[in-house]
Amino acid sequence: MKRAFVYKDEKSNKFWWIDYSDCSFAVNYGKYGSIGKFELKEFDTTEDCQKEAEKLIRSKIKKGYVEDENFNFLNRLYIDSEEYGLNPQTSHPRFSEHFNDEIYYSGGDEDAPFGSDEGHDTLICIFEAVRKNPNFDYSAFPRKLIEQDWGMEYIPVDTLDANEVMKMAMDKEMDMIQSDMVTYATAFAQIKITGAISSELKERGIKAIKRLALIYGVPWNENEIQRKMVEDLQSFNFIL
């Protein structure tokens, strides 16, 4: 259950919302109009979770917060808590609804969007950048991260012909792998944070997953995780 509250006086204009279900809840709070801070808490039982959530709600009301039943949970940016990491409750509602497989919250599976070192670092860098600039340019980010920050060559996907990909990989395999991992991690990150994706980045993300599979010598549709990622990206329709 999601409930949002706002507090406004001559000096303050703040928001606070809570999302509680099963044995955990997430809260997000801060100055109205900002991304705010996200926190998570887990409990042994559903009853304990609901009891604590309702206690916090009563506390906010006592302090003068007023429930906002029209609070727009979709027109917001979502960033994971550093302490708890990847979590559906700190992801945009469209992301958690559409990308509901556990791979999207894996911190250790190399094929998952944020499971590799490259994918994890990509997401963390984007979180930091978005806090500084909510109008962050996701499409330009993969090249910037690869070339300016990592000192490697960014290689966009120009072909998915298996022979051509393997020929290129003979000289630039590592650059290609890094480029592909960062590109599709960025594509998923844009949805995770904003709830939408540019058509251009969506296409690049799908091609990056497919090319990476070719580099590894296994067709993308024969790898369960890569097939799932491609299918889910293809069927996601909130396009900027």
Short mmCIF file of C-alpha atoms in Angstrom, two decimals:
data_model
loop_
_atom_site.label_atom_id
_atom_site.label_comp_id
_atom_site.label_asym_id
_atom_site.label_seq_id
_atom_site.Cartn_x
_atom_site.Cartn_y
_atom_site.Cartn_z
CA MET A 1 0.00 0.00 0.00
CA LYS A 2 1.25 3.45 -0.91
CA ARG A 3 0.31 6.57 1.01
CA ALA A 4 1.75 10.06 0.58
CA PHE A 5 1.75 13.07 2.89
CA VAL A 6 2.81 16.69 2.54
CA TYR A 7 3.73 19.40 5.02
CA LYS A 8 3.68 23.06 4.14
CA ASP A 9 4.06 26.24 6.18
CA GLU A 10 5.78 29.58 5.72
CA LYS A 11 9.24 27.99 5.89
CA SER A 12 8.78 24.42 4.70
CA ASN A 13 7.30 22.47 1.83
CA LYS A 14 8.03 18.76 2.33
CA PHE A 15 6.74 15.40 1.23
CA TRP A 16 6.85 11.93 2.76
CA TRP A 17 5.48 8.72 1.32
CA ILE A 18 5.51 5.11 2.38
CA ASP A 19 5.04 1.89 0.42
CA TYR A 20 4.40 -1.09 2.67
CA SER A 21 3.53 -4.67 1.83
CA ASP A 22 4.38 -8.13 3.13
CA CYS A 23 7.40 -7.82 5.43
CA SER A 24 9.02 -4.60 4.24
CA PHE A 25 8.39 -0.96 3.55
CA ALA A 26 10.10 1.86 1.70
CA VAL A 27 9.90 5.55 2.54
CA ASN A 28 10.89 8.53 0.46
CA TYR A 29 11.02 12.02 1.89
CA GLY A 30 12.48 15.47 1.35
CA LYS A 31 11.83 18.93 0.01
CA TYR A 32 8.85 19.00 -2.29
CA GLY A 33 10.04 18.84 -5.90
CA SER A 34 13.30 17.05 -5.02
CA ILE A 35 14.23 13.38 -5.45
CA GLY A 36 14.53 13.08 -1.70
CA LYS A 37 16.03 10.28 0.36
CA PHE A 38 14.97 6.65 0.12
CA GLU A 39 15.04 4.20 3.01
CA LEU A 40 13.98 0.57 3.42
CA LYS A 41 13.10 -1.51 6.43
CA GLU A 42 12.42 -5.24 6.71
CA PHE A 43 10.46 -7.15 9.36
CA ASP A 44 9.97 -10.72 10.48
CA THR A 45 6.22 -10.67 9.87
CA THR A 46 3.62 -8.80 7.84
CA GLU A 47 1.92 -7.77 11.06
CA ASP A 48 5.10 -6.16 12.40
CA CYS A 49 5.58 -4.30 9.11
CA GLN A 50 2.04 -2.94 9.04
CA LYS A 51 2.18 -1.98 12.71
CA GLU A 52 5.38 0.04 12.25
CA ALA A 53 4.12 1.64 9.03
CA GLU A 54 0.92 2.79 10.69
CA LYS A 55 2.91 4.09 13.65
CA LEU A 56 5.03 6.23 11.31
CA ILE A 57 1.92 7.51 9.54
CA ARG A 58 0.34 8.56 12.83
CA SER A 59 3.56 10.31 13.77
CA LYS A 60 3.59 12.30 10.52
CA ILE A 61 -0.04 13.32 10.93
CA LYS A 62 0.67 14.43 14.49
CA LYS A 63 3.47 16.64 13.18
CA GLY A 64 1.11 18.36 10.78
CA TYR A 65 1.51 16.32 7.60
CA VAL A 66 -1.64 16.03 5.49
CA GLU A 67 -2.39 13.04 3.29
CA ASP A 68 -2.21 13.78 -0.43
CA GLU A 69 -4.47 11.28 -2.20
CA ASN A 70 -3.52 12.79 -5.58
CA PHE A 71 0.23 12.42 -5.08
CA ASN A 72 1.78 11.50 -8.42
CA PHE A 73 3.96 8.43 -7.84
CA LEU A 74 4.66 8.11 -11.57
CA ASN A 75 6.03 11.60 -12.24
CA ARG A 76 9.01 11.06 -9.97
CA LEU A 77 12.60 9.81 -10.06
CA TYR A 78 13.53 6.70 -8.08
CA ILE A 79 16.96 5.89 -6.66
CA ASP A 80 17.92 2.85 -4.59
CA SER A 81 19.06 3.15 -1.01
CA GLU A 82 22.84 2.75 -0.74
CA GLU A 83 22.36 0.59 2.34
CA TYR A 84 19.90 -1.89 0.80
CA GLY A 85 20.76 -1.76 -2.90
CA LEU A 86 18.49 -2.95 -5.70
CA ASN A 87 14.87 -3.22 -4.67
CA PRO A 88 11.45 -3.10 -6.40
CA GLN A 89 10.09 -0.67 -3.80
CA THR A 90 12.76 1.91 -4.62
CA SER A 91 12.33 1.47 -8.38
CA HIS A 92 9.87 3.36 -10.55
CA PRO A 93 6.44 1.66 -10.38
CA ARG A 94 6.49 0.98 -14.12
CA PHE A 95 9.85 -0.76 -13.80
CA SER A 96 8.85 -2.92 -10.83
CA GLU A 97 5.60 -3.88 -12.55
CA HIS A 98 7.04 -4.74 -15.97
CA PHE A 99 10.52 -5.98 -15.03
CA ASN A 100 9.44 -8.24 -12.19
CA ASP A 101 11.91 -11.08 -12.64
CA GLU A 102 14.56 -11.44 -9.93
CA ILE A 103 17.35 -10.89 -12.48
CA TYR A 104 16.58 -7.17 -12.46
CA TYR A 105 17.50 -6.98 -8.80
CA SER A 106 20.50 -9.30 -8.96
CA GLY A 107 23.78 -7.92 -7.77
CA GLY A 108 25.85 -10.93 -8.75
CA ASP A 109 24.70 -12.42 -12.05
CA GLU A 110 27.06 -11.29 -14.80
CA ASP A 111 24.32 -11.36 -17.46
CA ALA A 112 21.81 -9.33 -15.42
CA PRO A 113 21.56 -5.58 -16.12
CA PHE A 114 23.22 -4.54 -12.87
CA GLY A 115 24.83 -7.82 -11.79
CA SER A 116 28.23 -7.35 -13.42
CA ASP A 117 30.82 -4.88 -12.16
CA GLU A 118 30.20 -2.82 -15.29
CA GLY A 119 26.44 -2.82 -14.82
CA HIS A 120 26.66 -1.98 -11.13
CA ASP A 121 29.13 0.86 -11.70
CA THR A 122 26.97 2.22 -14.52
CA LEU A 123 23.90 2.38 -12.28
CA ILE A 124 25.76 4.00 -9.38
CA CYS A 125 27.30 6.62 -11.67
CA ILE A 126 23.88 7.41 -13.13
CA PHE A 127 22.34 7.73 -9.64
CA GLU A 128 25.02 10.26 -8.72
CA ALA A 129 24.60 12.19 -11.97
CA VAL A 130 20.78 12.29 -11.76
CA ARG A 131 20.89 13.73 -8.24
CA LYS A 132 22.97 16.60 -9.61
CA ASN A 133 21.00 16.97 -12.83
CA PRO A 134 17.48 15.47 -13.07
CA ASN A 135 17.55 16.20 -16.82
CA PHE A 136 20.43 13.78 -17.25
CA ASP A 137 21.24 12.69 -20.84
CA TYR A 138 20.98 8.90 -20.73
CA SER A 139 21.65 8.38 -24.43
CA ALA A 140 25.02 10.13 -24.32
CA PHE A 141 26.12 8.46 -21.09
CA PRO A 142 27.52 5.10 -22.34
CA ARG A 143 30.08 6.76 -24.61
CA LYS A 144 30.98 9.31 -21.94
CA LEU A 145 31.53 6.66 -19.26
CA ILE A 146 33.53 4.36 -21.53
CA GLU A 147 35.75 6.98 -23.16
CA GLN A 148 36.05 9.86 -20.71
CA ASP A 149 35.93 8.01 -17.40
CA TRP A 150 37.29 4.56 -18.24
CA GLY A 151 39.72 5.53 -21.01
CA MET A 152 38.50 2.85 -23.42
CA GLU A 153 36.91 2.98 -26.87
CA TYR A 154 33.14 3.01 -27.09
CA ILE A 155 32.03 0.75 -29.94
CA PRO A 156 28.37 1.10 -30.94
CA VAL A 157 26.53 -1.85 -32.46
CA ASP A 158 26.73 -1.39 -36.23
CA THR A 159 26.08 -5.01 -37.14
CA LEU A 160 24.68 -8.20 -35.66
CA ASP A 161 26.17 -10.42 -38.31
CA ALA A 162 27.92 -13.15 -36.36
CA ASN A 163 30.96 -13.32 -38.62
CA GLU A 164 31.45 -9.55 -38.60
CA VAL A 165 31.07 -9.37 -34.82
CA MET A 166 33.63 -12.11 -34.25
CA LYS A 167 36.02 -10.47 -36.70
CA MET A 168 35.80 -7.16 -34.82
CA ALA A 169 36.18 -8.95 -31.50
CA MET A 170 39.57 -10.34 -32.52
CA ASP A 171 41.02 -6.84 -32.02
CA LYS A 172 38.53 -5.06 -29.77
CA GLU A 173 36.76 -7.70 -27.72
CA MET A 174 37.13 -6.01 -24.33
CA ASP A 175 36.03 -2.61 -25.64
CA MET A 176 32.99 -4.23 -27.26
CA ILE A 177 32.04 -6.14 -24.11
CA GLN A 178 32.36 -3.05 -21.94
CA SER A 179 30.39 -0.97 -24.45
CA ASP A 180 27.56 -3.50 -24.60
CA MET A 181 27.28 -3.99 -20.83
CA VAL A 182 27.22 -0.26 -20.16
CA THR A 183 24.72 0.39 -22.95
CA TYR A 184 22.07 -2.07 -21.85
CA ALA A 185 22.64 -1.23 -18.17
CA THR A 186 21.96 2.41 -19.06
CA ALA A 187 18.79 1.44 -20.94
CA PHE A 188 17.40 -0.44 -17.94
CA ALA A 189 18.57 2.31 -15.59
CA GLN A 190 16.58 4.94 -17.45
CA ILE A 191 13.41 2.91 -16.97
CA LYS A 192 14.26 2.04 -13.38
CA ILE A 193 14.71 5.70 -12.48
CA THR A 194 12.22 7.50 -14.73
CA GLY A 195 9.66 4.88 -15.76
CA ALA A 196 10.25 5.50 -19.47
CA ILE A 197 12.96 5.18 -22.12
CA SER A 198 13.92 6.90 -25.34
CA SER A 199 13.22 4.83 -28.46
CA GLU A 200 16.84 5.28 -29.53
CA LEU A 201 18.29 3.94 -26.27
CA LYS A 202 15.78 1.10 -26.19
CA GLU A 203 16.96 -0.05 -29.63
CA ARG A 204 20.62 0.30 -28.66
CA GLY A 205 20.05 -1.65 -25.46
CA ILE A 206 18.45 -4.56 -27.32
CA LYS A 207 21.24 -4.63 -29.90
CA ALA A 208 23.88 -4.52 -27.17
CA ILE A 209 22.43 -7.60 -25.46
CA LYS A 210 22.34 -9.47 -28.77
CA ARG A 211 25.89 -8.50 -29.76
CA LEU A 212 27.29 -9.46 -26.37
CA ALA A 213 25.78 -12.92 -26.84
CA LEU A 214 27.48 -13.21 -30.22
CA ILE A 215 30.83 -12.24 -28.71
CA TYR A 216 30.42 -15.03 -26.17
CA GLY A 217 29.44 -17.44 -28.93
CA VAL A 218 25.95 -18.24 -27.67
CA PRO A 219 22.85 -16.89 -29.48
CA TRP A 220 20.94 -14.47 -27.25
CA ASN A 221 17.73 -16.50 -27.49
CA GLU A 222 19.50 -19.57 -26.11
CA ASN A 223 20.57 -17.73 -22.95
CA GLU A 224 17.62 -17.55 -20.55
CA ILE A 225 18.59 -14.23 -18.97
CA GLN A 226 19.48 -12.49 -22.22
CA ARG A 227 16.30 -13.73 -23.87
CA LYS A 228 14.24 -12.44 -20.95
CA MET A 229 15.92 -9.03 -21.05
CA VAL A 230 15.39 -8.64 -24.80
CA GLU A 231 11.74 -9.71 -24.62
CA ASP A 232 11.01 -7.41 -21.68
CA LEU A 233 12.71 -4.42 -23.30
CA GLN A 234 10.87 -5.04 -26.56
CA SER A 235 7.49 -5.18 -24.83
CA PHE A 236 8.02 -2.07 -22.67
CA ASN A 237 5.99 0.70 -24.28
CA PHE A 238 6.48 3.87 -22.21
CA ILE A 239 8.62 5.73 -24.73
CA LEU A 240 9.89 9.28 -24.37
#
